[in-house]
Every structure is written in structure tokens, then in C-alpha cells.
Amino acid sequence: MRDGAADFVAEQSAADELAAAVSRVTDNGPELIAEDKSSRQLIALAQRVAGKDVTVLLTGESGTGKEVFARYIHERSHRADGPFVAVNCAAIPENMLEALLFGFEKGAFTGANRSHSGKFEQAQGGTLLLDEVSEIDLGLQAKLLRALQEKEIERLCGHKPIPLDVRVLASSNRDLRDFVRLGKFREDLYYRLHVFPIHLPPLRDRLADIIPLAQSFALKYAQLGGAAGVEFTSDAQRKLIQHTWPGNVRELENVVQRALILADGDKIDSGAIQFDPVSLEPQPQSVPDWTNEAVRAVEGGPGALFEPNHAAKPWQPTIPKGIESAPVAPGYEEPHTPERSGQEASGQTLEEGLKTREYRLILETLTAVGGNRKEAAARLGISSRTLRYKLARMRQEGVEVPDRGSASTNIYVYGN
């Protein structure tokens, strides 16, 4: 098995056991991509346990492919012809999960106009996956334990037990042993599920799987779009391998879909490999003419605007003379005076003046929060995505925007 054998049978085994083993490794079930040594070992374990009707507990970080692995086990088992039913226990409200799992009789609660079978009944003859089982309420854990031990359930307000012929798989991205110690998970249920534990390592620990997975996703989504296929350049492959993949396989799939949109032709280069968020290149040469006019109106020439302020230790904006401070809060209205109105009318249009005020307020808010984009967006009352868009537009128009966490960057504002 360590050398890659899918399964084995003893010499004195019956012919039907040999036939079942051959069937498990030659059927048309889903294939897992496993180029890394650790992945091949996991595949061997999955193939071996698939033929044994025992509970399997799959653990690992979010996005490592626990549900895909569970489906693989189901398709390689003698229950492959039966249903595979997956329940995301974290996505269902506590007061609904019991009815969803065990079913209910007519009149069990308000709105129960007819009887309904639960997920256990729907999985009869097949496999039930309890995804994120750690999120089940303690009270419901006791009922789940009884169902697993007795292999029977009762619907809500039911009067007779229903025998079960279901294989149960469970998965969690938590450490269930810690949950047991903290009193958040029943110890007896933990050991009931922990019959055959399989831990899926994160993608960053399976480097040999990254490129084959990326290529499979690229082929899948390229064909959906009508293309024959694409290839990753060596630089793109290097960029994929160097990423830490906090979102694991799910993040890789998203990155590949994004790369197919950004790629030119049938080659995906490193420029098309964009991690969240997609960055925009600044274009200082696209500064509009009205910006230069505003600069000359304030200081008599564009050079005066770019005067460094070396004395500033915590970075703060260097604002040219003649620029009034931005409003202290949204909705603030400055006093209207004829003098100010005349200045604005002679220097800028209304649209330009509003844009100048907006840019100045964004930069001063970034100053106040030390460059933290998320906090700045909250103070400005806009989303982080909107703030990123506005900062990219400011860069395109030649406005210098401080980098995150910079302690010495000067900010230069234009306009009057």
C-alpha cells in the first residue's frame, strides 16, 4: 500500500472478494489528482477504507477538498449505486437541523402541513456526509449519537423507529479534540465518529499537486467557455507554487478562473495570475489637464506641489497653501461666502472641485488611520472595494497614494 497499491486481497480470499476489489479500482468513479507523495498515500487509504462499511472522519483546513474526498470514498464503495447525501451542518439554523436530519411528521410544528423524510432516510442504501459536524448543537449531538449507535431514527413527533442502512462520513475544519476539552463536543460522539480518521494536509504542504490541479481547472473552465485548452508558462507556474494558498484548493480554483479571463490567447503568463484583489497598474502619464491648471492656480507652478516634508515622522499629508481642510465628517457643510464662491468659480468647475475635496478627504482619512484601508473605508462610509477603486483612479490621475503601513510616505494633494 505504501508503494502505491490501490488494495489487496489475501491468497485464500473468495473469488467475489477479489472481484469486488478489482471493481473498486477500475470503476468510473471520480478521480482525484494526487501527484504529491502525501496525496498518493491518502488515496491508498481512501481506497482501502472505501470497501469497509465504517465511519470515516475527514479533517483539514477549509478548502482542502474534504467533500470531494468523501464522494471518492462513496464511489469506490459497495454503496456506489446508492445516493450520496451531503449536509452542511454549519449553514443550517440549529432549530431546523434536527428536522432536516431526522424528518418530521405532519403537524410537528407550525407550517408542517405534511410528513417529510430527513437526510438519513434520503441516504438509505448510500452514504450521508455530515459536513462541519463540529457545528452541531450539543443537544442534537446526543440524538445523533443514538442514531449512529442504534442505526435507527425517529422523525419529529414520530411514533415508530425507522431502521437505517446508511454509511456515515463526517468532516470538520476544527480540531475536535480541542472542542471535546472545551466542552463544545461530546466525547462519546467524537469516538463514535473517530473510527477511521483521515487528515487532509493543506495545499501549501502538497506542492506537487498545485500545477496538476491548476491545469485540470484550466481545462475544465476553458472547455466550458468553448476553448480547447490553455497552458501555464513557467513563470506562471513558479508564481503558483510560491503562493501560500490560505484558501487551499478552493482558492486555487478561483485564481485559475480569474487567470482565464485575464489571459491573452491560449497561454497563461504570470501577469494573469492575480490574487485577491486584482491590482491596477498606476498610470501617472494620464494626469488630466485640469490638474495642472489647479496646481498653477495655487502655487504658481507645478513644482511647488512636490515639496518633500522630511521632518514628518508619523506620515501625514503635506498640503499646499491655499487648500482648506476637508470636512471633519460626512454631511458637513462649510459656510457659504461670496469670496469663496468666486474663488471656486474662477479655479475649478463644480465637478472638479468635488473630486478634489473627495480625494483630499480620502488621503486625510488614510493619514488618521495609519494607512489601514479597511478602517479608512469604514470611516468614510464606503466599502473596501469602493475605496480600492477610488485609490486606483487617484493613482491614474497622478495623485500619490501612501502604501499600507508606510511610516514615512508624504501625501500630496492637488486642487484648491
Coordinates of C-alpha atoms in Angstrom, one line a residue:
M1 CA 0.0 0.0 0.0
R2 CA 2.9 2.4 0.8
D3 CA 4.3 1.8 -2.7
G4 CA 1.0 2.9 -4.3
A5 CA -1.1 -0.3 -4.4
A6 CA -4.8 0.5 -4.5
D7 CA -5.9 -2.5 -2.5
F8 CA -5.0 -6.1 -1.7
V9 CA -6.7 -9.4 -1.0
A10 CA -5.4 -12.4 0.8
E11 CA -4.4 -15.6 -1.1
Q12 CA -7.2 -17.6 0.5
S13 CA -9.9 -14.9 -0.2
A14 CA -13.1 -15.9 -2.0
A15 CA -13.5 -15.0 -5.7
D16 CA -16.2 -12.5 -5.0
E17 CA -13.9 -10.6 -2.7
L18 CA -11.3 -10.4 -5.4
A19 CA -13.9 -9.3 -7.9
A20 CA -15.1 -6.6 -5.5
A21 CA -11.6 -5.3 -5.1
V22 CA -11.0 -5.2 -8.8
S23 CA -14.3 -3.3 -9.3
R24 CA -13.4 -0.7 -6.7
V25 CA -10.2 0.2 -8.6
T26 CA -11.5 0.0 -12.1
D27 CA -14.9 1.7 -11.9
N28 CA -15.7 5.0 -13.4
G29 CA -15.9 6.9 -10.1
P30 CA -14.3 10.4 -9.7
E31 CA -10.6 10.5 -10.0
L32 CA -8.5 12.6 -7.5
I33 CA -5.4 14.4 -8.6
A34 CA -2.6 13.1 -6.5
E35 CA 0.9 13.8 -7.6
D36 CA 2.4 14.6 -4.2
K37 CA 3.6 11.7 -2.2
S38 CA 1.3 12.5 0.8
S39 CA -1.7 12.7 -1.6
R40 CA -0.9 9.3 -3.0
Q41 CA -0.8 7.8 0.5
L42 CA -4.2 9.4 1.2
I43 CA -5.6 7.9 -2.0
A44 CA -4.4 4.5 -1.0
L45 CA -6.0 4.9 2.5
A46 CA -9.3 6.0 0.9
Q47 CA -9.4 3.1 -1.5
R48 CA -8.7 0.7 1.3
V49 CA -11.4 2.0 3.7
A50 CA -13.9 2.5 0.9
G51 CA -14.8 -1.2 0.9
K52 CA -15.2 -1.3 4.7
D53 CA -18.6 -0.1 6.0
V54 CA -17.1 2.0 8.8
T55 CA -17.4 5.7 9.8
V56 CA -14.7 7.9 8.4
L57 CA -13.8 11.3 9.9
L58 CA -12.2 13.7 7.4
T59 CA -10.3 16.7 8.9
G60 CA -8.4 19.5 7.4
E61 CA -8.5 23.2 6.7
S62 CA -11.3 24.8 4.8
G63 CA -10.9 24.2 1.0
T64 CA -8.7 21.2 1.1
G65 CA -11.3 19.0 -0.6
K66 CA -13.0 17.1 2.2
E67 CA -16.3 16.7 0.4
V68 CA -14.6 15.6 -2.8
F69 CA -12.7 13.0 -0.8
A70 CA -15.9 11.8 0.8
R71 CA -17.5 11.4 -2.7
Y72 CA -14.5 9.5 -3.8
I73 CA -14.9 7.1 -0.9
H74 CA -18.6 6.7 -1.7
E75 CA -18.0 6.0 -5.4
R76 CA -15.4 3.3 -4.5
S77 CA -17.6 1.5 -2.0
H78 CA -20.3 -1.1 -2.5
R79 CA -22.8 1.7 -1.9
A80 CA -21.8 3.5 -5.1
D81 CA -25.2 2.7 -6.7
G82 CA -26.9 4.3 -3.7
P83 CA -27.4 8.1 -3.0
F84 CA -24.7 10.4 -1.7
V85 CA -26.3 13.0 0.5
A86 CA -24.2 15.9 1.9
V87 CA -25.4 18.1 4.7
N88 CA -23.6 21.3 5.6
C89 CA -24.3 21.5 9.4
A90 CA -22.8 25.0 9.7
A91 CA -25.1 26.5 7.1
I92 CA -28.4 25.3 8.7
P93 CA -30.0 27.1 11.7
E94 CA -30.0 25.0 14.9
N95 CA -33.8 24.9 15.2
M96 CA -34.0 23.5 11.6
L97 CA -31.2 21.0 11.6
E98 CA -32.9 18.3 13.6
A99 CA -36.0 18.3 11.3
L100 CA -33.7 18.3 8.3
L101 CA -31.7 15.3 9.5
F102 CA -34.4 13.1 11.0
G103 CA -37.5 14.3 9.2
F104 CA -40.9 15.2 10.8
E105 CA -44.5 14.1 10.8
K106 CA -47.4 16.3 9.8
G107 CA -48.3 18.8 12.5
A108 CA -44.9 18.5 14.2
F109 CA -44.6 22.3 14.2
T110 CA -46.2 25.3 12.7
G111 CA -46.1 25.0 8.9
A112 CA -45.6 21.3 8.9
N113 CA -48.5 20.5 6.6
R114 CA -47.2 17.1 5.6
S115 CA -44.8 14.5 6.7
H116 CA -41.2 14.8 5.3
S117 CA -38.3 12.4 5.3
G118 CA -35.0 13.6 6.6
K119 CA -31.5 13.3 5.2
F120 CA -30.9 10.0 7.0
E121 CA -33.9 8.4 5.2
Q122 CA -32.9 10.0 1.9
A123 CA -29.5 8.4 2.2
Q124 CA -30.8 4.9 2.7
G125 CA -28.6 2.4 0.9
G126 CA -26.0 5.0 0.3
T127 CA -23.7 7.5 2.2
L128 CA -24.5 10.5 4.4
L129 CA -21.8 13.2 4.8
L130 CA -22.1 15.4 7.9
D131 CA -20.0 18.3 6.7
E132 CA -18.7 20.6 9.5
V133 CA -20.1 18.2 12.2
S134 CA -18.4 20.3 14.9
E135 CA -21.1 23.0 14.4
I136 CA -23.9 20.8 15.6
D137 CA -25.5 21.9 18.9
L138 CA -24.7 19.8 22.0
G139 CA -28.4 18.8 22.5
L140 CA -28.6 17.5 18.9
Q141 CA -25.3 15.7 19.3
A142 CA -26.9 13.3 21.8
K143 CA -29.7 12.4 19.2
L144 CA -27.1 11.9 16.5
L145 CA -25.1 9.6 18.8
R146 CA -28.1 7.5 19.4
A147 CA -28.9 7.2 15.7
L148 CA -25.3 6.1 15.0
Q149 CA -25.3 3.5 17.8
E150 CA -28.7 2.1 17.3
K151 CA -28.8 2.5 13.5
E152 CA -32.3 3.8 13.7
I153 CA -34.1 7.2 13.9
E154 CA -37.4 8.7 14.8
R155 CA -39.0 11.6 13.0
L156 CA -40.1 14.6 15.0
C157 CA -43.4 13.7 16.6
G158 CA -43.0 10.2 15.1
H159 CA -44.2 7.1 16.9
K160 CA -42.1 4.3 15.5
P161 CA -38.4 3.9 14.9
I162 CA -37.1 3.8 11.3
P163 CA -34.2 1.4 10.7
L164 CA -31.2 2.8 8.9
D165 CA -28.9 1.3 6.2
V166 CA -26.6 4.3 5.9
R167 CA -22.9 4.8 6.0
V168 CA -22.0 8.0 7.8
L169 CA -19.0 10.1 6.9
A170 CA -18.2 13.3 8.8
S171 CA -15.8 16.2 8.2
S172 CA -14.6 19.2 10.1
N173 CA -12.1 22.0 9.7
R174 CA -11.8 22.2 13.5
D175 CA -9.7 20.2 16.0
L176 CA -12.4 18.1 17.5
R177 CA -10.2 17.1 20.4
D178 CA -9.9 20.7 21.4
F179 CA -13.7 21.0 21.1
V180 CA -14.1 18.0 23.4
R181 CA -11.7 19.6 26.0
L182 CA -13.7 22.8 25.8
G183 CA -17.0 21.1 26.3
K184 CA -18.3 22.0 22.9
F185 CA -18.4 18.5 21.5
R186 CA -19.5 15.3 23.1
E187 CA -16.6 12.9 23.8
D188 CA -18.7 9.8 23.2
L189 CA -19.8 11.2 19.8
Y190 CA -16.2 12.0 19.0
Y191 CA -15.1 8.4 19.4
R192 CA -18.1 7.2 17.5
L193 CA -17.1 9.3 14.5
H194 CA -13.3 8.7 15.0
V195 CA -13.4 5.1 13.8
F196 CA -11.1 5.8 10.8
P197 CA -9.7 9.4 10.8
I198 CA -8.1 10.8 7.6
H199 CA -6.4 14.2 7.8
L200 CA -6.1 16.2 4.5
P201 CA -3.0 18.4 4.6
P202 CA -3.2 22.0 3.3
L203 CA -2.3 22.7 -0.3
R204 CA 0.9 24.5 0.7
D205 CA 2.2 21.2 2.0
R206 CA 1.3 19.4 -1.2
L207 CA 3.4 21.4 -3.7
A208 CA 3.5 18.7 -6.3
D209 CA -0.3 18.9 -6.6
I210 CA -0.6 22.6 -7.3
I211 CA 0.3 22.6 -11.1
P212 CA -1.7 19.5 -12.0
L213 CA -4.7 20.9 -10.1
A214 CA -4.4 24.2 -11.8
Q215 CA -4.1 22.5 -15.2
S216 CA -7.2 20.5 -14.5
F217 CA -9.2 23.6 -13.5
A218 CA -7.9 25.5 -16.6
L219 CA -9.0 22.6 -18.9
K220 CA -12.4 22.4 -17.2
Y221 CA -13.3 26.1 -17.4
A222 CA -11.7 26.6 -20.8
Q223 CA -13.9 23.9 -22.2
L224 CA -17.0 25.4 -20.6
G225 CA -16.1 28.6 -22.5
G226 CA -15.7 26.8 -25.8
A227 CA -11.9 26.8 -25.9
A228 CA -9.8 23.8 -26.5
G229 CA -7.5 24.4 -23.6
V230 CA -4.7 26.7 -22.2
E231 CA -1.2 26.3 -20.9
F232 CA 0.7 27.9 -18.0
T233 CA 4.0 29.5 -18.7
S234 CA 7.0 28.6 -16.5
D235 CA 6.8 32.0 -14.8
A236 CA 3.1 31.5 -14.1
Q237 CA 3.8 28.0 -12.6
R238 CA 6.5 29.4 -10.4
K239 CA 4.2 32.1 -9.2
L240 CA 1.5 29.5 -8.3
I241 CA 3.9 27.3 -6.4
Q242 CA 5.3 30.3 -4.4
H243 CA 1.9 31.3 -3.1
T244 CA 0.9 30.1 0.4
W245 CA -2.7 29.3 -0.6
P246 CA -4.6 30.1 2.6
G247 CA -7.8 29.2 0.9
N248 CA -6.3 25.9 -0.4
V249 CA -7.8 24.2 -3.4
R250 CA -10.9 26.4 -3.4
E251 CA -8.7 29.5 -3.7
L252 CA -6.6 27.9 -6.5
E253 CA -9.8 27.2 -8.5
N254 CA -10.8 30.8 -8.2
V255 CA -7.4 32.1 -9.2
V256 CA -7.4 29.8 -12.3
Q257 CA -10.9 31.1 -13.3
R258 CA -9.6 34.7 -12.9
A259 CA -6.5 33.9 -15.0
L260 CA -8.6 32.6 -17.9
I261 CA -10.3 35.9 -18.0
L262 CA -7.1 37.9 -17.9
A263 CA -5.0 35.7 -20.2
D264 CA -4.4 36.6 -23.8
G265 CA -4.7 33.6 -26.2
D266 CA -4.0 30.1 -25.1
K267 CA -1.1 31.0 -22.7
I268 CA -1.5 32.0 -19.1
D269 CA 1.5 34.0 -18.0
S270 CA 2.5 35.4 -14.6
G271 CA 0.6 38.6 -15.2
A272 CA -2.7 36.8 -15.5
I273 CA -2.1 35.1 -12.1
Q274 CA -3.8 37.6 -9.8
F275 CA -4.5 37.0 -6.2
D276 CA -7.3 38.9 -4.4
P277 CA -7.7 41.8 -5.1
V278 CA -6.9 42.3 -8.8
S279 CA -4.4 45.1 -8.9
L280 CA -4.4 48.0 -11.3
E281 CA -1.2 49.5 -12.6
P282 CA -0.8 53.2 -11.8
Q283 CA -0.5 55.4 -14.9
P284 CA 1.0 58.8 -13.9
Q285 CA 1.2 59.9 -17.6
S286 CA -2.6 60.1 -17.7
V287 CA -2.9 63.2 -15.5
P288 CA -5.7 65.4 -16.9
D289 CA -5.0 69.0 -17.9
W290 CA -7.3 70.5 -15.3
T291 CA -5.0 69.1 -12.6
N292 CA -2.0 71.1 -13.8
E293 CA -4.2 74.2 -14.0
A294 CA -5.3 73.7 -10.4
V295 CA -1.7 73.4 -9.3
R296 CA -0.7 76.6 -11.1
A297 CA -3.6 78.4 -9.6
V298 CA -2.4 77.5 -6.1
E299 CA 1.4 77.9 -6.1
G300 CA 2.2 79.4 -9.4
G301 CA 3.8 76.3 -10.9
P302 CA 3.6 72.5 -10.6
G303 CA 7.0 72.1 -8.9
A304 CA 5.8 73.7 -5.7
L305 CA 3.3 70.9 -5.1
F306 CA 6.0 68.3 -4.7
E307 CA 8.0 69.7 -1.9
P308 CA 9.0 66.9 0.5
N309 CA 8.4 67.1 4.2
H310 CA 11.3 65.3 5.7
A311 CA 10.5 66.4 9.3
A312 CA 7.2 64.4 9.4
K313 CA 7.8 61.2 11.4
P314 CA 4.4 59.7 11.5
W315 CA 3.4 60.2 7.9
Q316 CA 0.9 62.9 7.3
P317 CA -0.2 64.9 4.3
T318 CA 1.7 67.9 3.0
I319 CA -1.0 70.2 1.8
P320 CA 0.0 73.3 -0.2
K321 CA -1.0 76.8 0.8
G322 CA -4.5 77.7 -0.1
I323 CA -6.0 74.3 0.4
E324 CA -8.6 74.3 3.2
S325 CA -9.0 71.3 5.4
A326 CA -11.6 68.7 4.4
P327 CA -14.9 68.3 6.2
V328 CA -14.5 66.7 9.6
A329 CA -17.4 64.3 9.0
P330 CA -19.7 63.3 6.2
G331 CA -22.5 65.8 5.8
Y332 CA -20.5 68.7 7.0
E333 CA -21.3 71.9 5.1
E334 CA -18.9 74.8 5.0
P335 CA -20.2 78.4 5.4
H336 CA -21.1 79.9 2.0
T337 CA -19.3 83.2 1.3
P338 CA -19.2 85.2 -1.9
E339 CA -15.4 85.3 -1.7
R340 CA -15.1 81.5 -1.6
S341 CA -17.7 81.1 -4.3
G342 CA -15.7 83.4 -6.6
Q343 CA -12.5 81.5 -6.0
E344 CA -14.1 78.2 -6.8
A345 CA -15.8 79.6 -9.9
S346 CA -12.6 81.0 -11.2
G347 CA -10.4 78.0 -10.4
Q348 CA -12.4 74.8 -10.9
T349 CA -15.7 73.6 -12.2
L350 CA -18.2 72.1 -9.7
E351 CA -17.3 68.5 -10.8
E352 CA -13.5 69.2 -10.4
G353 CA -14.0 70.9 -7.0
L354 CA -16.0 67.9 -5.7
K355 CA -13.4 65.5 -6.9
T356 CA -10.6 67.5 -5.3
R357 CA -12.5 67.5 -2.0
E358 CA -13.2 63.8 -2.2
Y359 CA -9.5 62.9 -2.9
R360 CA -8.3 65.2 -0.1
L361 CA -10.8 63.6 2.4
I362 CA -9.7 60.1 1.4
L363 CA -6.0 60.9 1.9
E364 CA -6.6 62.7 5.3
T365 CA -8.7 59.7 6.5
L366 CA -5.9 57.3 5.5
T367 CA -3.5 59.5 7.5
A368 CA -5.7 59.4 10.5
V369 CA -5.8 55.5 10.5
G370 CA -2.2 54.9 9.6
G371 CA -2.9 53.7 6.1
N372 CA -5.3 51.0 7.1
R373 CA -7.6 50.6 4.1
K374 CA -10.3 48.7 5.9
E375 CA -10.6 51.2 8.7
A376 CA -10.5 54.1 6.3
A377 CA -13.3 52.6 4.3
A378 CA -15.4 52.3 7.5
R379 CA -14.8 55.9 8.5
L380 CA -15.6 57.1 5.0
G381 CA -18.9 55.1 5.0
I382 CA -17.9 53.1 1.8
S383 CA -17.0 49.5 1.1
S384 CA -13.4 48.4 0.9
R385 CA -13.9 47.6 -2.8
T386 CA -15.1 51.1 -3.5
L387 CA -12.1 52.5 -1.7
R388 CA -9.7 50.4 -3.7
Y389 CA -11.4 51.6 -6.9
K390 CA -11.0 55.2 -5.9
L391 CA -7.4 54.8 -4.9
A392 CA -6.6 53.2 -8.2
R393 CA -8.3 56.1 -10.0
M394 CA -6.3 58.6 -7.9
R395 CA -3.1 56.9 -8.9
Q396 CA -4.1 57.0 -12.6
E397 CA -4.6 60.8 -12.2
G398 CA -1.2 61.3 -10.7
V399 CA -2.1 61.5 -7.1
E400 CA 0.5 59.9 -4.8
V401 CA -1.2 57.4 -2.5
P402 CA 0.7 56.1 0.5
D403 CA 1.5 52.4 0.7
R404 CA 0.0 50.3 3.5
G405 CA 1.9 50.6 6.8
S406 CA 4.2 53.2 5.5
A407 CA 5.7 55.4 8.2
S408 CA 7.4 58.0 6.1
T409 CA 5.4 58.5 3.0
N410 CA 4.4 62.0 2.2
I411 CA 0.9 62.6 0.7
Y412 CA 0.5 65.4 -1.9
V413 CA -2.9 66.8 -2.7
Y414 CA -3.9 69.0 -5.5
G415 CA -6.8 71.4 -6.1
N416 CA -7.9 74.5 -4.2

